[in-house]
Amino acid sequence: MGLYEIHVFVCENERDETDTRGSCSLKGSREVRSKLKEEVKKLPIRNKVRINKAGCLGTCNQGVSMVIYPQGIWYGKVAVEDLPEIIERTLLKGEIIDRLLMSFMRKQTNIKIKEL
Amino acid sequence: MGLYEIHVFVCENERDETDTRGSCSLKGSREVRSKLKEEVKKLPIRNKVRINKAGCLGTCNQGVSMVIYPQGIWYGKVAVEDLPEIIERTLLKGEIIDRLLMSFMRKQTNIKIKEL
């Protein structure tokens, strides 16, 4: 329907180190996004997927925050080490990685990403 | 399913004025996003909608670019003057505004936003 079959937004909001809310940038979101973008470029589905920078997604306490649309999958506390699994399972196979789901999504099991 | 029923991303990518690709920032995207955010705060559905800043959405020639998820509605050449109609028709009534649809979406008529 849209321009991309999988549209990933990674929060890169910046806040001062003294801000108690924290921020995804201070938790390494730039590295997460740039590494994910780099790896996706190597995939056969690269033209169907876009890795986008986003401003604050409103889920600061669960950052690094990532949301995947149009499926509406919210992953939290994402680290560079999680990226191979996100690519292999979620982007390529359409599977949900339970341990990465944000708390408000944990009870939702009816999500199905379209297999590419 | 996700955190927001309507998640709007407005491209705020910046490029140098000499860059022939153009950029949404140079076309006024900051004003578009800040005005939209301000107006949405006055709506009864404000807690179900988020207006987010995004990096380059890849549709520079149709900027100011906006994509609305999970519905997957892509609007282009959005100006501040279009915002009352976007709020009234798309965000509140779930209608698609044909004249704002990006070119690749013009033939798609089976989009239905969930009425809030």
mmCIF file of N, CA, C and O in Angstrom, chain A residues 54-100:
data_model
loop_
_atom_site.group_PDB
_atom_site.id
_atom_site.type_symbol
_atom_site.label_atom_id
_atom_site.label_comp_id
_atom_site.label_asym_id
_atom_site.label_seq_id
_atom_site.Cartn_x
_atom_site.Cartn_y
_atom_site.Cartn_z
ATOM 1 N N ALA A 54 14.009 8.972 13.678
ATOM 2 C CA ALA A 54 12.787 9.623 14.189
ATOM 3 C C ALA A 54 13.124 10.510 15.372
ATOM 4 O O ALA A 54 14.142 10.309 16.049
ATOM 5 N N GLY A 55 12.282 11.481 15.609
ATOM 6 C CA GLY A 55 12.362 12.259 16.831
ATOM 7 C C GLY A 55 11.777 11.424 17.961
ATOM 8 O O GLY A 55 11.478 10.233 17.774
ATOM 9 N N CYS A 56 11.604 12.011 19.117
ATOM 10 C CA CYS A 56 11.139 11.279 20.309
ATOM 11 C C CYS A 56 9.850 10.504 20.045
ATOM 12 O O CYS A 56 8.843 11.073 19.644
ATOM 13 N N LEU A 57 9.898 9.192 20.279
ATOM 14 C CA LEU A 57 8.728 8.337 20.061
ATOM 15 C C LEU A 57 7.844 8.246 21.304
ATOM 16 O O LEU A 57 6.797 7.599 21.278
ATOM 17 N N GLY A 58 8.284 8.894 22.377
ATOM 18 C CA GLY A 58 7.448 8.928 23.590
ATOM 19 C C GLY A 58 7.613 7.722 24.497
ATOM 20 O O GLY A 58 6.796 7.507 25.392
ATOM 21 N N THR A 59 8.643 6.942 24.253
ATOM 22 C CA THR A 59 8.849 5.731 25.061
ATOM 23 C C THR A 59 10.274 5.737 25.633
ATOM 24 O O THR A 59 10.973 4.717 25.608
ATOM 25 N N CYS A 60 10.652 6.887 26.165
ATOM 26 C CA CYS A 60 12.039 7.142 26.592
ATOM 27 C C CYS A 60 12.571 6.120 27.594
ATOM 28 O O CYS A 60 13.727 5.736 27.528
ATOM 29 N N ASN A 61 11.725 5.707 28.522
ATOM 30 C CA ASN A 61 12.218 4.785 29.548
ATOM 31 C C ASN A 61 12.484 3.381 29.002
ATOM 32 O O ASN A 61 13.051 2.542 29.695
ATOM 33 N N GLN A 62 12.074 3.140 27.761
ATOM 34 C CA GLN A 62 12.311 1.829 27.148
ATOM 35 C C GLN A 62 13.290 1.924 25.967
ATOM 36 O O GLN A 62 13.387 1.018 25.147
ATOM 37 N N GLY A 63 13.983 3.060 25.879
ATOM 38 C CA GLY A 63 14.914 3.263 24.765
ATOM 39 C C GLY A 63 16.163 2.409 24.853
ATOM 40 O O GLY A 63 16.505 1.966 25.939
ATOM 41 N N VAL A 64 16.818 2.136 23.759
ATOM 42 C CA VAL A 64 16.600 2.648 22.420
ATOM 43 C C VAL A 64 15.260 2.130 21.875
ATOM 44 O O VAL A 64 15.026 0.923 21.828
ATOM 45 N N SER A 65 14.417 3.066 21.453
ATOM 46 C CA SER A 65 13.081 2.734 20.955
ATOM 47 C C SER A 65 13.064 2.579 19.443
ATOM 48 O O SER A 65 13.698 3.345 18.727
ATOM 49 N N MET A 66 12.265 1.608 19.014
ATOM 50 C CA MET A 66 12.132 1.322 17.581
ATOM 51 C C MET A 66 10.683 0.933 17.306
ATOM 52 O O MET A 66 10.104 0.162 18.065
ATOM 53 N N VAL A 67 10.098 1.483 16.247
ATOM 54 C CA VAL A 67 8.753 1.022 15.858
ATOM 55 C C VAL A 67 8.787 0.650 14.383
ATOM 56 O O VAL A 67 9.423 1.324 13.571
ATOM 57 N N ILE A 68 8.143 -0.458 14.080
ATOM 58 C CA ILE A 68 8.134 -0.983 12.714
ATOM 59 C C ILE A 68 6.706 -0.902 12.177
ATOM 60 O O ILE A 68 5.794 -1.517 12.724
ATOM 61 N N TYR A 69 6.532 -0.117 11.117
ATOM 62 C CA TYR A 69 5.213 0.041 10.498
ATOM 63 C C TYR A 69 5.220 -0.565 9.114
ATOM 64 O O TYR A 69 6.263 -0.704 8.505
ATOM 65 N N PRO A 70 4.059 -0.893 8.529
ATOM 66 C CA PRO A 70 2.715 -0.704 9.075
ATOM 67 C C PRO A 70 2.308 -1.755 10.101
ATOM 68 O O PRO A 70 1.196 -1.745 10.601
ATOM 69 N N GLN A 71 3.243 -2.656 10.451
ATOM 70 C CA GLN A 71 2.881 -3.745 11.368
ATOM 71 C C GLN A 71 2.623 -3.256 12.784
ATOM 72 O O GLN A 71 1.882 -3.887 13.538
ATOM 73 N N GLY A 72 3.249 -2.136 13.162
ATOM 74 C CA GLY A 72 3.041 -1.599 14.510
ATOM 75 C C GLY A 72 3.741 -2.394 15.599
ATOM 76 O O GLY A 72 3.190 -2.630 16.667
ATOM 77 N N ILE A 73 4.951 -2.812 15.308
ATOM 78 C CA ILE A 73 5.737 -3.580 16.284
ATOM 79 C C ILE A 73 6.673 -2.617 17.017
ATOM 80 O O ILE A 73 7.490 -1.940 16.395
ATOM 81 N N TRP A 74 6.533 -2.561 18.320
ATOM 82 C CA TRP A 74 7.366 -1.666 19.125
ATOM 83 C C TRP A 74 8.418 -2.477 19.881
ATOM 84 O O TRP A 74 8.074 -3.280 20.751
ATOM 85 N N TYR A 75 9.686 -2.233 19.564
ATOM 86 C CA TYR A 75 10.778 -2.877 20.282
ATOM 87 C C TYR A 75 11.472 -1.846 21.171
ATOM 88 O O TYR A 75 11.659 -0.693 20.776
ATOM 89 N N GLY A 76 11.864 -2.294 22.359
ATOM 90 C CA GLY A 76 12.545 -1.407 23.291
ATOM 91 C C GLY A 76 13.864 -1.969 23.756
ATOM 92 O O GLY A 76 14.145 -3.167 23.605
ATOM 93 N N LYS A 77 14.666 -1.074 24.345
ATOM 94 C CA LYS A 77 16.001 -1.427 24.835
ATOM 95 C C LYS A 77 16.800 -2.177 23.774
ATOM 96 O O LYS A 77 17.472 -3.184 24.061
ATOM 97 N N VAL A 78 16.691 -1.695 22.548
ATOM 98 C CA VAL A 78 17.375 -2.339 21.432
ATOM 99 C C VAL A 78 18.859 -1.962 21.446
ATOM 100 O O VAL A 78 19.212 -0.790 21.571
ATOM 101 N N ALA A 79 19.704 -2.965 21.329
ATOM 102 C CA ALA A 79 21.153 -2.750 21.260
ATOM 103 C C ALA A 79 21.672 -3.267 19.917
ATOM 104 O O ALA A 79 20.980 -4.035 19.233
ATOM 105 N N VAL A 80 22.849 -2.848 19.560
ATOM 106 C CA VAL A 80 23.456 -3.298 18.305
ATOM 107 C C VAL A 80 23.490 -4.825 18.243
ATOM 108 O O VAL A 80 23.279 -5.423 17.183
ATOM 109 N N GLU A 81 23.697 -5.439 19.387
ATOM 110 C CA GLU A 81 23.775 -6.916 19.453
ATOM 111 C C GLU A 81 22.454 -7.585 19.067
ATOM 112 O O GLU A 81 22.426 -8.767 18.734
ATOM 113 N N ASP A 82 21.342 -6.842 19.175
ATOM 114 C CA ASP A 82 20.031 -7.421 18.836
ATOM 115 C C ASP A 82 19.743 -7.374 17.335
ATOM 116 O O ASP A 82 18.793 -8.010 16.850
ATOM 117 N N LEU A 83 20.519 -6.616 16.605
ATOM 118 C CA LEU A 83 20.192 -6.372 15.194
ATOM 119 C C LEU A 83 20.193 -7.618 14.300
ATOM 120 O O LEU A 83 19.280 -7.787 13.486
ATOM 121 N N PRO A 84 21.175 -8.521 14.444
ATOM 122 C CA PRO A 84 21.120 -9.723 13.587
ATOM 123 C C PRO A 84 19.811 -10.494 13.765
ATOM 124 O O PRO A 84 19.227 -10.971 12.790
ATOM 125 N N GLU A 85 19.323 -10.571 15.013
ATOM 126 C CA GLU A 85 18.073 -11.290 15.269
ATOM 127 C C GLU A 85 16.869 -10.516 14.715
ATOM 128 O O GLU A 85 15.929 -11.111 14.170
ATOM 129 N N ILE A 86 16.896 -9.209 14.848
ATOM 130 C CA ILE A 86 15.795 -8.394 14.303
ATOM 131 C C ILE A 86 15.731 -8.562 12.784
ATOM 132 O O ILE A 86 14.659 -8.727 12.199
ATOM 133 N N ILE A 87 16.876 -8.566 12.149
ATOM 134 C CA ILE A 87 16.915 -8.729 10.688
ATOM 135 C C ILE A 87 16.446 -10.124 10.294
ATOM 136 O O ILE A 87 15.549 -10.284 9.466
ATOM 137 N N GLU A 88 17.053 -11.122 10.924
ATOM 138 C CA GLU A 88 16.780 -12.510 10.562
ATOM 139 C C GLU A 88 15.331 -12.912 10.858
ATOM 140 O O GLU A 88 14.652 -13.486 10.011
ATOM 141 N N ARG A 89 14.885 -12.579 12.046
ATOM 142 C CA ARG A 89 13.555 -13.047 12.444
ATOM 143 C C ARG A 89 12.437 -12.091 12.039
ATOM 144 O O ARG A 89 11.449 -12.517 11.443
ATOM 145 N N THR A 90 12.570 -10.817 12.358
ATOM 146 C CA THR A 90 11.452 -9.900 12.105
ATOM 147 C C THR A 90 11.408 -9.400 10.658
ATOM 148 O O THR A 90 10.375 -9.499 9.996
ATOM 149 N N LEU A 91 12.511 -8.874 10.172
ATOM 150 C CA LEU A 91 12.474 -8.314 8.817
ATOM 151 C C LEU A 91 12.377 -9.389 7.728
ATOM 152 O O LEU A 91 11.646 -9.235 6.764
ATOM 153 N N LEU A 92 13.096 -10.488 7.917
ATOM 154 C CA LEU A 92 13.104 -11.513 6.864
ATOM 155 C C LEU A 92 12.013 -12.566 7.014
ATOM 156 O O LEU A 92 11.488 -13.056 6.030
ATOM 157 N N LYS A 93 11.695 -12.912 8.269
ATOM 158 C CA LYS A 93 10.727 -14.002 8.456
ATOM 159 C C LYS A 93 9.382 -13.543 9.002
ATOM 160 O O LYS A 93 8.437 -14.326 9.113
ATOM 161 N N GLY A 94 9.291 -12.270 9.412
ATOM 162 C CA GLY A 94 8.017 -11.766 9.909
ATOM 163 C C GLY A 94 7.676 -12.236 11.319
ATOM 164 O O GLY A 94 6.518 -12.226 11.730
ATOM 165 N N GLU A 95 8.678 -12.664 12.039
ATOM 166 C CA GLU A 95 8.424 -13.132 13.413
ATOM 167 C C GLU A 95 8.596 -11.995 14.421
ATOM 168 O O GLU A 95 9.385 -11.074 14.211
ATOM 169 N N ILE A 96 7.876 -12.109 15.523
ATOM 170 C CA ILE A 96 8.006 -11.148 16.612
ATOM 171 C C ILE A 96 9.022 -11.690 17.616
ATOM 172 O O ILE A 96 8.972 -12.865 17.980
ATOM 173 N N ILE A 97 9.913 -10.846 18.079
ATOM 174 C CA ILE A 97 10.874 -11.255 19.109
ATOM 175 C C ILE A 97 10.314 -10.790 20.457
ATOM 176 O O ILE A 97 10.374 -9.602 20.798
ATOM 177 N N ASP A 98 9.755 -11.720 21.199
ATOM 178 C CA ASP A 98 9.040 -11.375 22.432
ATOM 179 C C ASP A 98 9.874 -10.568 23.420
ATOM 180 O O ASP A 98 9.401 -9.596 23.992
ATOM 181 N N ARG A 99 11.114 -10.963 23.607
ATOM 182 C CA ARG A 99 11.927 -10.311 24.633
ATOM 183 C C ARG A 99 12.218 -8.846 24.318
ATOM 184 O O ARG A 99 12.572 -8.075 25.191
ATOM 185 N N LEU A 100 12.059 -8.454 23.039
ATOM 186 C CA LEU A 100 12.318 -7.061 22.674
ATOM 187 C C LEU A 100 11.063 -6.197 22.658
ATOM 188 O O LEU A 100 11.134 -4.980 22.565
#
